[in-house]
CSV table of C-alpha atoms in Angstrom, one decimal:
chain,number,residue,atom,x,y,z
A,39,MET,CA,-12.9,-58.3,-119.0
A,40,THR,CA,-12.1,-61.4,-116.9
A,41,SER,CA,-9.0,-62.7,-115.1
A,42,ILE,CA,-8.3,-66.0,-114.4
A,43,SER,CA,-6.0,-67.4,-111.6
A,44,PHE,CA,-4.2,-70.7,-110.6
A,45,THR,CA,-3.3,-70.9,-106.9
A,46,GLY,CA,-1.3,-74.0,-105.7
A,47,ILE,CA,-2.8,-76.4,-108.2
A,48,ARG,CA,-1.8,-79.9,-107.7
A,49,LYS,CA,-3.1,-82.8,-109.8
A,50,THR,CA,-2.1,-86.4,-109.9
A,51,PHE,CA,-3.1,-89.3,-112.1
A,52,GLY,CA,-2.4,-92.3,-110.0
A,53,ALA,CA,1.5,-92.4,-109.3
A,54,THR,CA,2.1,-89.6,-111.9
A,55,VAL,CA,2.2,-86.0,-110.8
A,56,ALA,CA,0.7,-83.9,-113.6
A,57,LEU,CA,0.9,-80.6,-111.8
A,58,GLU,CA,2.6,-79.5,-108.7
A,59,SER,CA,2.0,-76.2,-107.0
A,60,LEU,CA,1.1,-74.3,-110.0
A,61,ASP,CA,0.5,-70.6,-109.5
A,62,LEU,CA,-0.4,-68.6,-112.5
A,63,ASP,CA,-2.5,-65.4,-113.0
A,64,LEU,CA,-3.9,-64.3,-116.4
A,65,GLN,CA,-4.8,-60.6,-116.4
A,66,PRO,CA,-7.9,-59.3,-118.1
A,67,GLY,CA,-7.5,-59.3,-122.0
A,68,GLU,CA,-4.2,-61.1,-121.7
A,69,LEU,CA,-3.0,-64.0,-124.0
A,70,VAL,CA,-0.9,-66.3,-122.0
A,71,SER,CA,0.7,-69.5,-123.7
A,72,LEU,CA,1.7,-72.7,-121.8
A,73,LEU,CA,4.7,-73.9,-123.6
A,74,GLY,CA,6.6,-77.1,-122.9
A,75,PRO,CA,7.2,-80.8,-124.0
A,76,SER,CA,4.6,-83.5,-124.1
A,77,GLY,CA,3.7,-84.6,-120.4
A,78,CYS,CA,4.8,-81.4,-118.9
A,79,GLY,CA,1.3,-80.6,-117.4
A,80,LYS,CA,0.1,-77.8,-119.7
A,81,THR,CA,-3.0,-79.6,-121.2
A,82,THR,CA,-3.9,-80.7,-117.6
A,83,ALA,CA,-3.7,-77.0,-116.6
A,84,LEU,CA,-6.3,-76.1,-119.5
A,85,ARG,CA,-8.6,-78.8,-118.5
A,86,ILE,CA,-8.7,-77.8,-115.1
A,87,ALA,CA,-9.5,-74.3,-116.2
A,88,ALA,CA,-12.3,-75.8,-118.3
A,89,GLY,CA,-13.6,-77.8,-115.5
A,90,PHE,CA,-12.9,-81.1,-117.4
A,91,GLU,CA,-10.5,-82.1,-114.5
A,92,VAL,CA,-10.9,-81.2,-110.8
A,93,PRO,CA,-7.4,-80.5,-109.0
A,94,ASP,CA,-6.3,-82.6,-105.9
A,95,ALA,CA,-5.4,-79.4,-104.3
A,96,GLY,CA,-5.5,-75.5,-104.9
A,97,ILE,CA,-7.9,-73.1,-106.3
A,98,VAL,CA,-9.0,-71.9,-109.7
A,99,SER,CA,-10.6,-68.4,-109.5
A,100,LEU,CA,-12.4,-66.5,-112.2
A,101,SER,CA,-12.3,-62.6,-111.4
A,102,HIS,CA,-11.5,-63.6,-107.8
A,103,ARG,CA,-14.8,-66.1,-107.5
A,104,ASP,CA,-13.7,-69.6,-106.8
A,105,ILE,CA,-14.7,-72.0,-109.6
A,106,THR,CA,-12.7,-74.8,-108.7
A,107,ARG,CA,-15.6,-77.2,-108.5
A,108,THR,CA,-17.9,-75.4,-110.7
A,109,PRO,CA,-19.2,-77.8,-113.4
A,110,ALA,CA,-17.8,-77.0,-116.9
A,111,HIS,CA,-21.1,-76.0,-118.4
A,112,GLN,CA,-21.6,-73.3,-115.8
A,113,ARG,CA,-18.2,-71.5,-116.4
A,114,ASN,CA,-18.7,-69.5,-119.6
A,115,MET,CA,-15.4,-70.6,-121.3
A,116,GLY,CA,-14.9,-71.1,-125.0
A,117,MET,CA,-12.9,-74.2,-125.9
A,118,VAL,CA,-11.0,-74.8,-129.2
A,119,PHE,CA,-9.6,-78.3,-129.6
A,120,GLN,CA,-6.7,-79.7,-131.8
A,121,SER,CA,-9.3,-81.9,-133.7
A,122,TYR,CA,-11.9,-79.1,-134.6
A,123,SER,CA,-14.7,-81.2,-133.1
A,124,LEU,CA,-17.2,-79.7,-135.6
A,125,PHE,CA,-20.6,-81.5,-136.0
A,126,PRO,CA,-20.5,-83.0,-139.6
A,127,ASN,CA,-24.2,-82.9,-139.9
A,128,LEU,CA,-24.6,-79.2,-139.3
A,129,THR,CA,-23.6,-76.6,-141.7
A,130,VAL,CA,-20.9,-73.8,-140.7
A,131,ALA,CA,-23.5,-71.5,-139.6
A,132,GLN,CA,-25.4,-74.0,-137.6
A,133,ASN,CA,-22.2,-75.1,-135.8
A,134,ILE,CA,-21.6,-71.5,-134.9
A,135,GLU,CA,-25.1,-71.3,-133.8
A,136,PHE,CA,-25.1,-74.3,-131.7
A,137,GLY,CA,-24.0,-72.8,-128.2
A,138,LEU,CA,-26.2,-69.8,-128.7
A,139,ARG,CA,-29.1,-72.2,-129.4
A,140,ASN,CA,-28.4,-74.2,-126.2
A,141,ARG,CA,-28.5,-71.1,-124.2
A,142,LYS,CA,-32.0,-70.4,-125.4
A,143,ILE,CA,-30.9,-67.0,-127.3
A,144,GLU,CA,-33.8,-65.6,-129.4
A,145,LYS,CA,-33.5,-66.5,-133.1
A,146,THR,CA,-33.0,-63.2,-134.5
A,147,LYS,CA,-30.1,-62.5,-132.1
A,148,ARG,CA,-28.7,-65.8,-132.9
A,149,LEU,CA,-28.4,-65.1,-136.6
A,150,THR,CA,-27.2,-61.7,-136.0
A,151,ARG,CA,-24.3,-63.3,-133.9
A,152,VAL,CA,-23.6,-65.8,-136.2
A,153,GLY,CA,-23.1,-63.3,-139.2
A,154,GLU,CA,-20.7,-61.3,-136.9
A,155,MET,CA,-18.8,-64.4,-136.3
A,156,LEU,CA,-18.5,-65.4,-140.0
A,157,GLU,CA,-17.2,-62.0,-140.8
A,158,LEU,CA,-14.8,-61.9,-137.8
A,159,VAL,CA,-13.2,-65.1,-139.0
A,160,GLN,CA,-13.4,-64.1,-142.6
A,161,LEU,CA,-15.9,-66.9,-143.7
A,162,ASP,CA,-18.9,-64.8,-144.7
A,163,ASP,CA,-19.5,-66.8,-147.9
A,164,LEU,CA,-19.3,-70.4,-146.4
A,165,GLY,CA,-22.1,-70.5,-143.8
A,166,LYS,CA,-24.1,-73.0,-145.8
A,167,ARG,CA,-21.3,-75.4,-146.5
A,168,TYR,CA,-20.6,-78.5,-144.3
A,169,PRO,CA,-17.4,-79.2,-142.4
A,170,HIS,CA,-16.3,-81.9,-145.1
A,171,GLN,CA,-16.3,-79.1,-147.8
A,172,LEU,CA,-14.0,-76.9,-145.9
A,173,SER,CA,-10.0,-76.9,-145.7
A,174,GLY,CA,-8.5,-77.7,-142.2
A,175,GLY,CA,-7.7,-74.1,-141.6
A,176,GLN,CA,-11.4,-73.1,-142.5
A,177,GLN,CA,-12.6,-75.8,-140.3
A,178,GLN,CA,-10.5,-74.3,-137.2
A,179,ARG,CA,-11.7,-70.9,-138.1
A,180,VAL,CA,-15.2,-72.3,-137.6
A,181,ALA,CA,-14.3,-73.9,-134.4
A,182,LEU,CA,-12.9,-70.6,-133.1
A,183,ALA,CA,-16.0,-68.7,-134.2
A,184,ARG,CA,-18.3,-71.2,-132.4
A,185,ALA,CA,-16.2,-70.8,-129.3
A,186,LEU,CA,-16.5,-67.0,-129.4
A,187,ALA,CA,-19.8,-66.7,-130.4
A,188,VAL,CA,-21.2,-67.3,-126.8
A,189,GLN,CA,-18.9,-64.5,-125.8
A,190,PRO,CA,-16.9,-66.5,-123.2
A,191,GLU,CA,-15.2,-64.8,-120.3
A,192,VAL,CA,-12.0,-66.9,-121.0
A,193,LEU,CA,-11.0,-68.5,-124.5
A,194,LEU,CA,-9.1,-71.8,-123.9
A,195,LEU,CA,-7.0,-73.0,-126.9
A,196,ASP,CA,-5.6,-76.5,-126.8
A,197,GLU,CA,-2.9,-76.8,-129.5
A,198,PRO,CA,-5.4,-75.6,-132.2
A,199,LEU,CA,-2.9,-75.4,-134.9
A,200,SER,CA,-1.0,-78.6,-134.7
A,201,ALA,CA,-2.8,-80.4,-137.3
A,202,LEU,CA,-2.4,-77.9,-140.1
A,203,ASP,CA,0.4,-77.4,-142.6
A,204,ALA,CA,3.1,-74.9,-141.8
A,205,LYS,CA,1.9,-71.8,-144.1
A,206,VAL,CA,-1.8,-72.2,-142.9
A,207,ARG,CA,-0.6,-72.6,-139.2
A,208,SER,CA,1.3,-69.3,-139.7
A,209,THR,CA,-1.7,-67.4,-141.1
A,210,LEU,CA,-4.3,-68.8,-138.6
A,211,ARG,CA,-1.9,-68.0,-135.7
A,212,ASP,CA,-1.8,-64.5,-136.8
A,213,GLU,CA,-5.6,-64.3,-137.1
A,214,ILE,CA,-6.1,-65.7,-133.7
A,215,ARG,CA,-4.0,-63.0,-132.2
A,216,ARG,CA,-5.9,-60.4,-134.3
A,217,ILE,CA,-9.2,-61.7,-133.2
A,218,GLN,CA,-8.1,-62.1,-129.5
A,219,THR,CA,-6.7,-58.5,-129.5
A,220,GLU,CA,-9.9,-57.1,-131.2
A,221,LEU,CA,-12.2,-58.7,-128.9
A,222,LYS,CA,-9.9,-58.4,-125.6
A,223,THR,CA,-10.8,-62.0,-124.6
A,224,THR,CA,-8.7,-63.5,-121.8
A,225,THR,CA,-7.0,-66.5,-123.5
A,226,LEU,CA,-5.1,-69.5,-122.4
A,227,PHE,CA,-3.1,-71.1,-125.2
A,228,VAL,CA,-1.5,-74.4,-125.0
A,229,THR,CA,1.2,-75.3,-127.4
A,230,HIS,CA,4.5,-77.3,-127.9
A,231,ASP,CA,5.5,-75.0,-130.6
A,232,GLN,CA,7.8,-72.4,-129.5
A,233,GLU,CA,7.5,-70.0,-132.6
A,234,GLU,CA,3.8,-70.1,-132.0
A,235,ALA,CA,4.2,-69.0,-128.4
A,236,LEU,CA,6.6,-66.5,-129.2
A,237,ALA,CA,4.8,-64.9,-131.9
A,238,ILE,CA,1.3,-64.3,-130.4
A,239,SER,CA,1.8,-64.2,-126.5
A,240,ASP,CA,1.7,-61.3,-124.1
A,241,ARG,CA,3.5,-63.7,-121.7
A,242,ILE,CA,4.5,-67.3,-121.9
A,243,GLY,CA,4.8,-70.0,-119.1
A,244,VAL,CA,7.4,-72.7,-119.8
A,245,MET,CA,6.6,-75.7,-118.0
A,246,SER,CA,8.5,-78.9,-117.1
A,247,ASN,CA,7.5,-82.0,-114.9
A,248,GLY,CA,4.3,-80.3,-113.9
A,249,GLN,CA,6.0,-77.2,-112.7
A,250,LEU,CA,6.3,-73.6,-114.2
A,251,GLU,CA,10.0,-73.0,-114.9
A,252,GLN,CA,9.5,-69.4,-116.0
A,253,LEU,CA,6.7,-67.0,-116.6
A,254,GLY,CA,7.5,-63.9,-118.8
A,255,THR,CA,7.3,-61.8,-121.9
A,256,PRO,CA,8.5,-63.5,-125.0
A,257,GLU,CA,11.5,-61.2,-124.9
A,258,ASP,CA,12.3,-62.5,-121.3
A,259,ILE,CA,11.9,-66.2,-122.1
A,260,TYR,CA,14.2,-66.0,-125.1
A,261,LEU,CA,16.8,-63.4,-124.0
A,262,ARG,CA,16.9,-64.0,-120.3
A,263,PRO,CA,16.0,-67.6,-119.8
A,264,ALA,CA,15.8,-68.3,-116.0
A,265,SER,CA,17.1,-71.9,-116.1
A,266,PRO,CA,19.1,-74.2,-118.4
A,267,PHE,CA,15.9,-76.2,-119.3
A,268,VAL,CA,14.3,-72.8,-120.7
A,269,ALA,CA,17.4,-71.9,-122.5
A,270,ARG,CA,17.6,-75.4,-124.1
A,271,PHE,CA,13.9,-75.7,-124.9
A,272,VAL,CA,13.2,-72.4,-126.3
A,273,GLY,CA,15.4,-71.6,-129.5
A,274,SER,CA,18.7,-72.9,-130.4
A,275,ILE,CA,21.6,-73.1,-128.0
A,276,ASN,CA,25.4,-73.8,-127.9
A,277,GLU,CA,26.9,-75.5,-124.9
A,278,LEU,CA,30.4,-74.1,-124.3
A,279,PRO,CA,33.0,-74.8,-121.7
A,280,ASN,CA,32.9,-72.2,-119.0
A,281,THR,CA,36.4,-70.5,-119.2
A,282,ASN,CA,36.0,-68.8,-115.9
A,283,GLY,CA,35.2,-72.1,-113.8
A,284,SER,CA,33.6,-75.4,-113.9
A,285,GLY,CA,30.4,-76.4,-116.0
A,286,GLN,CA,29.5,-74.6,-119.1
A,287,ILE,CA,27.9,-71.5,-120.8
A,288,LEU,CA,24.7,-71.7,-122.8
A,289,VAL,CA,24.6,-69.3,-125.5
A,290,ARG,CA,22.5,-68.4,-128.4
A,291,PRO,CA,24.0,-68.9,-131.9
A,292,GLU,CA,23.4,-65.0,-132.8
A,293,ASP,CA,25.4,-64.3,-129.5
A,294,VAL,CA,28.5,-65.9,-130.9
A,295,THR,CA,30.7,-63.5,-133.0
A,296,ILE,CA,32.8,-65.0,-135.8
A,297,SER,CA,35.9,-63.7,-137.6
A,298,THR,CA,38.2,-64.9,-140.6
A,299,ASP,CA,41.0,-62.7,-139.3
A,300,GLU,CA,44.3,-64.3,-138.0
A,301,ASP,CA,43.9,-62.5,-134.6
A,302,GLU,CA,42.7,-65.3,-132.1
A,303,LEU,CA,39.5,-64.6,-130.3
A,304,GLU,CA,38.3,-66.9,-127.5
A,305,MET,CA,38.1,-70.1,-129.7
A,306,ARG,CA,39.7,-71.2,-133.0
A,307,GLY,CA,38.0,-73.7,-135.2
A,308,THR,CA,37.2,-74.9,-138.8
A,309,THR,CA,34.2,-74.1,-140.7
A,310,THR,CA,32.2,-77.3,-141.4
A,311,ARG,CA,28.9,-76.2,-143.0
A,312,VAL,CA,27.5,-72.8,-144.2
A,313,THR,CA,23.7,-72.7,-144.7
A,314,PHE,CA,22.1,-69.8,-146.4
A,315,GLN,CA,18.6,-69.2,-145.0
A,316,GLY,CA,17.6,-65.7,-146.5
A,317,PRO,CA,18.5,-62.8,-144.0
A,318,VAL,CA,20.4,-65.4,-141.7
A,319,THR,CA,23.3,-67.6,-142.6
A,320,ILE,CA,24.1,-70.5,-140.2
A,321,ILE,CA,27.7,-71.1,-139.9
A,322,SER,CA,28.7,-74.5,-138.1
A,323,VAL,CA,32.3,-74.4,-136.8
A,324,ARG,CA,34.3,-77.4,-135.3
A,325,VAL,CA,36.2,-75.9,-132.3
A,326,ASP,CA,39.8,-77.2,-132.0
A,327,VAL,CA,40.4,-77.5,-128.3
A,328,VAL,CA,37.4,-79.3,-127.1
A,329,ASP,CA,36.1,-80.8,-130.5
A,330,LEU,CA,32.9,-79.1,-130.1
A,331,LEU,CA,30.6,-78.1,-132.9
A,332,VAL,CA,29.4,-74.4,-132.5
A,333,ASN,CA,26.5,-72.9,-134.6
A,334,VAL,CA,26.7,-69.1,-135.3
A,335,HIS,CA,23.9,-67.1,-136.8
A,336,ALA,CA,25.3,-64.1,-138.9
A,337,ALA,CA,23.6,-61.6,-141.0
A,338,SER,CA,23.9,-62.9,-144.6
A,339,GLY,CA,26.6,-61.2,-146.4
A,340,SER,CA,28.4,-60.0,-143.2
A,341,ILE,CA,30.9,-62.9,-143.0
A,342,HIS,CA,32.5,-64.8,-146.0
A,343,THR,CA,33.6,-68.3,-145.0
A,344,HIS,CA,33.6,-71.7,-146.6
A,345,VAL,CA,34.0,-75.2,-145.7
A,346,GLY,CA,37.3,-75.8,-144.5
A,347,ASP,CA,38.2,-72.3,-143.7
A,348,ARG,CA,39.9,-71.4,-140.2
A,349,VAL,CA,37.9,-68.9,-138.2
A,350,SER,CA,37.8,-67.3,-134.7
A,351,LEU,CA,34.8,-67.3,-132.4
A,352,ALA,CA,33.9,-65.4,-129.2
A,353,VAL,CA,30.8,-65.0,-126.9
A,354,VAL,CA,29.1,-61.6,-126.8
A,355,PRO,CA,30.0,-60.1,-123.4
A,356,GLY,CA,27.2,-60.5,-120.8
A,357,ARG,CA,25.2,-63.0,-123.0
A,358,GLY,CA,24.4,-66.6,-122.1
A,359,ILE,CA,23.7,-68.6,-118.7
A,360,VAL,CA,26.2,-70.6,-116.7
A,361,GLU,CA,25.1,-74.0,-115.9
A,362,ALA,CA,27.2,-75.6,-113.0
A,363,ALA,CA,28.7,-78.9,-113.3
């Protein structure tokens, strides 16, 4: 298994700074997601790893070997794009075989490997079909199989699920994680979808304006955000006045308790909306004093309130982060 490291990476495009002092280490067999809004630098980092872009400063290392200026075709990396990029005139099997043929792998070994990849991505019976005869999810499975067929040291995934509908995206997301875990391939996954990142990553790097805001496990990123930006970007957030000083406290909806009792907690307000979502009910409350709308996530059936009811709210002690004024 292979590690990959970014050390002090800087990249500009004209006057635009795409990356500034990026330091990131992927351990062997680890799946790390880069998560952030458009223009934050995550795709630039991926393209630098692939060799499609050369940084202005810094070093990219593959198992401690400097590959900063090694051409893309010499890096032994697999790449899966958002747009599939399959060859329309080749069958599924021929698409998967393409990289092996370019590497002059003997035919019998090529065909054996293609069969293994078709089985891995659960397309055993579709090897003779052409891309236009497949669904979007099936095409992306072929793209993944093609990238993995050459046994890359690192797998690079550039928002590979964003063109798919929600149900297919969820299924293929789980398949990518299953395959990555089975093969133990070091993987860098770029996405703007926080649910994807939280679901499949060993660690997540949240990026903003070309910099890494926080790197940690999904639990760290969600439960212990290192900055107001991370708290706002990942998951839902309430912005409440800080009763202990200036500024405000950022708190998750599930970290606000709600009661219909007359005993006042920290805040009183009026229920404005109740949205049932299966195991969770979202209760929106207009708080009296600051005329603020607060969302509460409560286990369905645990609290009975209707639009117009008076309720009390309180923040769970020790939760939330304070943002100074």
